[in-house]
Coordinates of C-alpha atoms in Angstrom, one line a residue:
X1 CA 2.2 -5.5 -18.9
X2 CA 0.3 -4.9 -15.5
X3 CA -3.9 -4.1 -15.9
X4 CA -2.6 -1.6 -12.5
X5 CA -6.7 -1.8 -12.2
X6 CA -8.3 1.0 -10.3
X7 CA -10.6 0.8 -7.1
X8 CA -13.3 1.7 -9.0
X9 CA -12.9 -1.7 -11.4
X10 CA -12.3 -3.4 -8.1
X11 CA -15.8 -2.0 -6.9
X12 CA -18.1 -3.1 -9.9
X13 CA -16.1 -6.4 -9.9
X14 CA -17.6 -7.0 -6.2
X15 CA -20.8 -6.0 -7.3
X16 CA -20.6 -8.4 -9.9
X17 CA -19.7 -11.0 -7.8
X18 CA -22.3 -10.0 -5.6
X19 CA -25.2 -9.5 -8.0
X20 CA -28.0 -11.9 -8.4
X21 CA -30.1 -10.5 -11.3
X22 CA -28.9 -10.6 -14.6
X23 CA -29.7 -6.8 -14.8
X24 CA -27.6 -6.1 -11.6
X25 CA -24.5 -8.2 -13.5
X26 CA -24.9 -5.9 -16.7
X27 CA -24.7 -3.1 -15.0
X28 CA -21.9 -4.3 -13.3
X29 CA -19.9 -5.3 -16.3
X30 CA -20.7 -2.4 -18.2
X31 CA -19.4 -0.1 -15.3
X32 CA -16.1 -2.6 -15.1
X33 CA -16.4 -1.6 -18.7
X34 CA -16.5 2.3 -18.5
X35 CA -13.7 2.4 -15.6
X36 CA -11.4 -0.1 -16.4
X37 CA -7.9 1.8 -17.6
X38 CA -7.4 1.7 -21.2
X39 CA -3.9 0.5 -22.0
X40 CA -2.1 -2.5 -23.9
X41 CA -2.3 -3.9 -20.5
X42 CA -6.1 -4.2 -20.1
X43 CA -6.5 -5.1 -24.0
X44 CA -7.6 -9.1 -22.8
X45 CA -9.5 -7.9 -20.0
X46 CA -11.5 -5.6 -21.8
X47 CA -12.5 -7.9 -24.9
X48 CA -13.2 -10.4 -22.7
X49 CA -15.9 -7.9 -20.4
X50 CA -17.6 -7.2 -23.7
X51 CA -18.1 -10.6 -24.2
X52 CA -19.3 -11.6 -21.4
X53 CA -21.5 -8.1 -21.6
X54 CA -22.8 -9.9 -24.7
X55 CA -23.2 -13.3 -23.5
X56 CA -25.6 -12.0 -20.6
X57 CA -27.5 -9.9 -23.0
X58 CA -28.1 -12.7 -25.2
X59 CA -29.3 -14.4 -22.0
X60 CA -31.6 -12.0 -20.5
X61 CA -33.3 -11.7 -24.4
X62 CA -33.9 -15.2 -24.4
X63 CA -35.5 -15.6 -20.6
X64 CA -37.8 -12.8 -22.1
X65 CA -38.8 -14.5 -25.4
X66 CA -39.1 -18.0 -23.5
X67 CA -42.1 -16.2 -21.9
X68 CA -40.2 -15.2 -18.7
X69 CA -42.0 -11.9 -18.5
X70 CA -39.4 -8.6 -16.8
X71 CA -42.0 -6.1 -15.9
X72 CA -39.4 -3.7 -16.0
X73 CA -38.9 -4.5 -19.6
X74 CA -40.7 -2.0 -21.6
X75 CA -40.5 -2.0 -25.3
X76 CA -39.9 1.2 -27.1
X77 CA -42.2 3.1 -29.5
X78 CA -42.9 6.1 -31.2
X79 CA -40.0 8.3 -31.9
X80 CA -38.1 7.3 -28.3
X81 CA -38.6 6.5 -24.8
X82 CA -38.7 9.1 -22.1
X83 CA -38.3 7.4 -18.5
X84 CA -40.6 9.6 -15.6
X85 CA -38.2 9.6 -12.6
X86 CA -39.2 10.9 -9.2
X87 CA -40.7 11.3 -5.5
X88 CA -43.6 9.3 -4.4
X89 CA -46.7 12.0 -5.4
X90 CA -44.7 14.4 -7.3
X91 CA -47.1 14.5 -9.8
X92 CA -45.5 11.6 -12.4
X93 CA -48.7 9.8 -13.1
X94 CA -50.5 12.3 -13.5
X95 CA -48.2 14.4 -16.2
X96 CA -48.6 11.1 -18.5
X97 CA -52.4 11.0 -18.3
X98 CA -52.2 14.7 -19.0
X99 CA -49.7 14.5 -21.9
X100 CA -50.9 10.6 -23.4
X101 CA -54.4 11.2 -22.3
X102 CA -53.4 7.0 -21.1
X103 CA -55.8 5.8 -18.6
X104 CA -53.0 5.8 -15.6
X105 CA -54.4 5.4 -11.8
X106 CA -53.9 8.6 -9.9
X107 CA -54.1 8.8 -5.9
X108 CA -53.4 10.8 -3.1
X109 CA -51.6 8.0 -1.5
X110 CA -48.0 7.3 -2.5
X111 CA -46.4 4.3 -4.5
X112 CA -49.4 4.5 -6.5
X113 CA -47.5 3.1 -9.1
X114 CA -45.8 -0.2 -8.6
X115 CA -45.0 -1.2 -11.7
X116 CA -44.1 0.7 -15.3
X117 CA -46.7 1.9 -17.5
X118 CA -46.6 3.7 -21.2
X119 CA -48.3 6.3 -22.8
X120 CA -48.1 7.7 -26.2
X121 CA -47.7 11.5 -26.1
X122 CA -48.6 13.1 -29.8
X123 CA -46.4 15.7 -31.0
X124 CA -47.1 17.3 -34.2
X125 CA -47.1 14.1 -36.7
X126 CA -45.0 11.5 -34.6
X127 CA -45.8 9.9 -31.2
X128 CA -43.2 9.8 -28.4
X129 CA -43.6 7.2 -25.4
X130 CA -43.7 8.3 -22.4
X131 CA -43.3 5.7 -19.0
X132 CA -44.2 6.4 -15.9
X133 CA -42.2 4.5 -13.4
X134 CA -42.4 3.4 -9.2
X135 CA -41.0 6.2 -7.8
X136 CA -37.8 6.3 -5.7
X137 CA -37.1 7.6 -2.4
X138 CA -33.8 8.7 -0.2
X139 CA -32.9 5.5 0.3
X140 CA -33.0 4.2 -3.3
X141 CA -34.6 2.7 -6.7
X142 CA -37.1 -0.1 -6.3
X143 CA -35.8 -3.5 -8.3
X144 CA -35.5 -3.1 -11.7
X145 CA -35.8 0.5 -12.1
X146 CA -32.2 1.5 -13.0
X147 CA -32.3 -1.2 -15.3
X148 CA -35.1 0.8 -17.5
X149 CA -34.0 4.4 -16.4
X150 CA -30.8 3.4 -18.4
X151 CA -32.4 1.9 -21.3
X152 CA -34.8 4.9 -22.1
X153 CA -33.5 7.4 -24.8
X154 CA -34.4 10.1 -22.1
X155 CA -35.2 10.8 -18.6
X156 CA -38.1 13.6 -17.3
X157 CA -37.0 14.1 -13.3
X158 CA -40.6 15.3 -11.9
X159 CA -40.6 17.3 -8.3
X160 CA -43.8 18.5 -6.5
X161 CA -42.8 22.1 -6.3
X162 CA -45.6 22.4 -3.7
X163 CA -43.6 20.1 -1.7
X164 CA -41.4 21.5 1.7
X165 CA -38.9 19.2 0.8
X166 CA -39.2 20.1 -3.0
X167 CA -34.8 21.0 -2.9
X168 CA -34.1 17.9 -1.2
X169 CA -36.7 15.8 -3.6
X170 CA -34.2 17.4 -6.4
X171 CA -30.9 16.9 -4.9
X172 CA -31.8 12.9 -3.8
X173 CA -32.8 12.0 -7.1
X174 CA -30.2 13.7 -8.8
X175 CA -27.7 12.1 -6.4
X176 CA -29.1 9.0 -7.0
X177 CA -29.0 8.8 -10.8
X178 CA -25.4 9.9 -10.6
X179 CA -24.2 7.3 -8.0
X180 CA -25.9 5.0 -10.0
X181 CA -24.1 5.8 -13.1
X182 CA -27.5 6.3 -14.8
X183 CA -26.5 9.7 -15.8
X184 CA -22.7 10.0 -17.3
X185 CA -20.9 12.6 -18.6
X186 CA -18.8 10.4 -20.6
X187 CA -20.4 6.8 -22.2
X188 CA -18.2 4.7 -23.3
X189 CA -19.2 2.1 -26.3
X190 CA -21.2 -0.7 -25.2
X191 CA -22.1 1.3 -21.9
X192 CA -26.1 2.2 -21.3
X193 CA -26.6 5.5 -19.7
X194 CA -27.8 8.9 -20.0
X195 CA -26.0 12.2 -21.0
X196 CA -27.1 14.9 -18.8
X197 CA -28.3 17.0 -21.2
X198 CA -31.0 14.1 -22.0
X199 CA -32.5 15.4 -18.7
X200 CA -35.1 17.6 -18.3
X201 CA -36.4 18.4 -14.7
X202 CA -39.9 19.5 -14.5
X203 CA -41.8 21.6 -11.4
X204 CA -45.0 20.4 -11.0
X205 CA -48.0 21.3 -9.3
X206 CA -46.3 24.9 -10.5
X207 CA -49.9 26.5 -10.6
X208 CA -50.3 26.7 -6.9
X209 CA -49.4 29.6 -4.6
X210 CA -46.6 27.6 -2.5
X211 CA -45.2 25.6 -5.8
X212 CA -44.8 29.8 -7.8
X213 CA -43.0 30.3 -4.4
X214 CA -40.9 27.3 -4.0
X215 CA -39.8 27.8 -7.3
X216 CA -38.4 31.2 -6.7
X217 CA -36.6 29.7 -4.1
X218 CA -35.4 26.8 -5.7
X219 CA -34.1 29.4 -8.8
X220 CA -32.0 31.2 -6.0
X221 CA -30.4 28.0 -5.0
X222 CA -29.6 26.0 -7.4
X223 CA -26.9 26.2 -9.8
X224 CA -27.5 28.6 -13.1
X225 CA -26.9 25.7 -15.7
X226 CA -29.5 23.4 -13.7
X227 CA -32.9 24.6 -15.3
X228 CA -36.2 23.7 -13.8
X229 CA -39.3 23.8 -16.0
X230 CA -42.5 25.2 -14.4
X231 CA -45.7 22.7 -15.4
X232 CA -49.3 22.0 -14.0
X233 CA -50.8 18.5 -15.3
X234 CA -54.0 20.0 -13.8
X235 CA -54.5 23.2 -15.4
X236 CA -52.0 22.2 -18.6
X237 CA -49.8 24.9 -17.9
X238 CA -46.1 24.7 -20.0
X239 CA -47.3 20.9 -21.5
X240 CA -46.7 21.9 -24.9
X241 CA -43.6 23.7 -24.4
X242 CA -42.6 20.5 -22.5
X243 CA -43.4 18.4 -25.1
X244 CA -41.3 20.2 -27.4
X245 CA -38.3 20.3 -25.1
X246 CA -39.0 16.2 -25.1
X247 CA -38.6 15.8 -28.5
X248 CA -35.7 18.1 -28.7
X249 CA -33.6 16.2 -26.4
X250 CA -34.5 12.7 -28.1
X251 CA -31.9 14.8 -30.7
X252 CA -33.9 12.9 -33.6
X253 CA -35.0 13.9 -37.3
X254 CA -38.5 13.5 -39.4
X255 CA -37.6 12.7 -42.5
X256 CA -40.2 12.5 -45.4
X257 CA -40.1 10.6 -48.6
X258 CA -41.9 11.0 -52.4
X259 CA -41.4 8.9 -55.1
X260 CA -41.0 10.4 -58.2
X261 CA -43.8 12.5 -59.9
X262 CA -46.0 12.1 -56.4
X263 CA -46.8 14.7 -53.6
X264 CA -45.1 13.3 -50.3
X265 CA -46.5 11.9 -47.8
X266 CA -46.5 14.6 -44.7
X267 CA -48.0 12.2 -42.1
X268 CA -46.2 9.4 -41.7
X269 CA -42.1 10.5 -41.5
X270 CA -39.6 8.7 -41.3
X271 CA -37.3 8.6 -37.5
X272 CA -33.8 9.1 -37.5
X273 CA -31.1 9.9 -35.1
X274 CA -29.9 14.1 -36.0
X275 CA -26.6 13.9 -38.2
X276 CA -28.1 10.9 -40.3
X277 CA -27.6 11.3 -44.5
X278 CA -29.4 10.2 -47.6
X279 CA -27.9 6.5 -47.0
X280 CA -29.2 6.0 -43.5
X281 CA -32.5 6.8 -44.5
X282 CA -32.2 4.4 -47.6
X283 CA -31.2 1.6 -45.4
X284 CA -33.8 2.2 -43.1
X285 CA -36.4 2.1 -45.9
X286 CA -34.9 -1.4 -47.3
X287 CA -31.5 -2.6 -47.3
X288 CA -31.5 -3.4 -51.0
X289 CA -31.4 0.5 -51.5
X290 CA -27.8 0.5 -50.5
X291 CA -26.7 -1.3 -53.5
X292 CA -28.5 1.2 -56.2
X293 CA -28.4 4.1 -54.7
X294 CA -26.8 6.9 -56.1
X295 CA -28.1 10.4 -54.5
X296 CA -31.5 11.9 -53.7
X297 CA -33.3 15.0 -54.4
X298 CA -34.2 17.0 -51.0
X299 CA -36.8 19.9 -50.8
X300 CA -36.4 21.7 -46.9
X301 CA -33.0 21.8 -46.7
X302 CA -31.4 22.2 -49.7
X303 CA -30.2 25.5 -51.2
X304 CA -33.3 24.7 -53.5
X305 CA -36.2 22.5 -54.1
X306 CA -35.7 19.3 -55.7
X307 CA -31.5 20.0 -55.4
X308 CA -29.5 16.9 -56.3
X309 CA -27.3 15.6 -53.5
X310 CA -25.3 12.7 -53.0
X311 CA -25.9 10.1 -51.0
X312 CA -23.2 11.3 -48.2
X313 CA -25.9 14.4 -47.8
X314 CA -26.9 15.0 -44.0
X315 CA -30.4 15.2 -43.6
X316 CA -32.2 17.9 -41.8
X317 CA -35.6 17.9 -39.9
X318 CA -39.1 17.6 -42.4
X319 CA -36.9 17.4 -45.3
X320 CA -38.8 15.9 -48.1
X321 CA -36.5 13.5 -49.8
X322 CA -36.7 11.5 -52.8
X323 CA -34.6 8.9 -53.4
X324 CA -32.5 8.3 -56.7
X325 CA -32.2 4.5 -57.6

């Protein structure tokens, strides 16, 4: 049967040929991956691009733990990764130090940053990481950065709203991260990338005279279902409601855990993705759970404290769980 291959597979499959990273020929693959047709005609073609997806992988984790250091590579923490995305001076290095209290270097000059650097934003008992990133420009990402953009669990787009060129700051960077493929509506298996509601664009500088007017204009402009989230990393204006909206879109749960006859610990949860149950926490605990597990008794979400539920049970967030083995 014929593959009949699209000129979108044709595409990646020249930017494969004509990558010479090993981040350029992932991406590659895994956007041969997400286009190619899916028929009994493409069944070869497509179990052999995830294993050469695989093979590559394997590679790039090995040049790293041989000591071949990727400063693009930066290893998640906390509860997830959010990526900082945006203009030179729009404010992205500055909203870390603000929200991580990190020691990041802050200039009036652009491409202050040149390489990633991570902060640990606290909210409420769990840490989220936050990375600030080289910023891009109308003509592109700088090496390596769509490489980590698409490896982050979410992405924070940052505009100067004092900016003239504020709209076109918005509309180029969302451009890019479309074209890209860092943001897709669909992800296929296998395929890194970001759903676009995963990404929260945030005004800053918003404190200022010409950023509260900017913004009214940008509100006019721009579509209705593309929100844009006034904040000052000077005067702290809408941090914590940003900080909220960050851990919301990471779409995760804190789980607690008692053992039997002993208050819960209420400081130290336990991170899972939203939709996990009563087994998914076990086996992140200890994989031996699995095998003697039969339910747990929940206080938060249950119809009432202490309520037995099997192990099937979805968890909720800050339920209290303990485990019955």
């Amino acid at each position: 049967m014929p593959a009949n291959l699209t000129p979108q597979y044709h595409a990646a499959e020249e930017a494969f040929r004509n990558a010479t990273t090993i981040e350029e020929k992932i991406a590659a693959l895994e956007e041969m991956l997400a286009v190619i047709p899916k028929h009994k005609g493409t069944e070869k073609l497509h179990a052999d691009l995830k294993r050469r997806l695989a093979r590559l992988r394997e590679e790039g984790q090995k040049k790293t733990s041989a000591g071949r250091h990727d400063p693009f590579h930066v290893e998640k923490q906390g509860a997830g990764q959010v990526a900082l995305v945006g203009y030179p001076n729009s404010g992205k290095s500055a909203l870390v130090g603000a929200l991580t209290r990190a020691k990041v270097k802050v200039a009036d000059y652009p491409f202050t940053t040149t390489l990633p650097f991570s902060g640990m934003m606290p909210y409420e008992e769990i840490y989220i990481q936050l990375v600030d990133t080289p910023p891009l420009t109308a003509e592109g990402f700088p090496p390596g950065l769509a490489g980590l953009l698409r490896n982050a669990d979410a992405l924070l787009l940052v505009i100067d709203s004092c900016a003239g060129d504020c709209l076109e700051q918005l509309e180029n960077s969302l451009r890019l991260l479309n074209e890209r493929k860092i943001i897709r509506n669909e992800i296929p298996p296998g395929v890194r990338a970001i759903p676009p509601h995963r990404l929260i664009i945030a005004a800053n500088k918003a404190e200022l005279p010409q950023g509260k007017e900017n913004l009214m204009l940008l509100r006019e402009l721009l579509p209705a279902d593309l929100e844009v989230m006034p904040v000052s990393a000077a005067t702290g204006l809408n941090l914590e409601q940003l900080k909220t909206r960050l851990f919301a879109v990471l779409e995760v749960i804190r789980v607690f855990t008692r053992a039997p006859g002993k208050a819960p610990d209420l400081t130290r949860p336990f991170i899972l993705p939203r939709g996990s149950t009563v087994l998914n926490l076990a086996e992140s605990i200890h994989k031996d759970f699995l095998k003697t597990l039969r339910g747990a008794r929940i206080w938060g979400s249950a119809r009432f404290p202490g309520q037995n539920v099997p192990k099937e049970y979805i968890l909720h967030d800050r339920d209290i769980v303990e485990l019955l083995v």
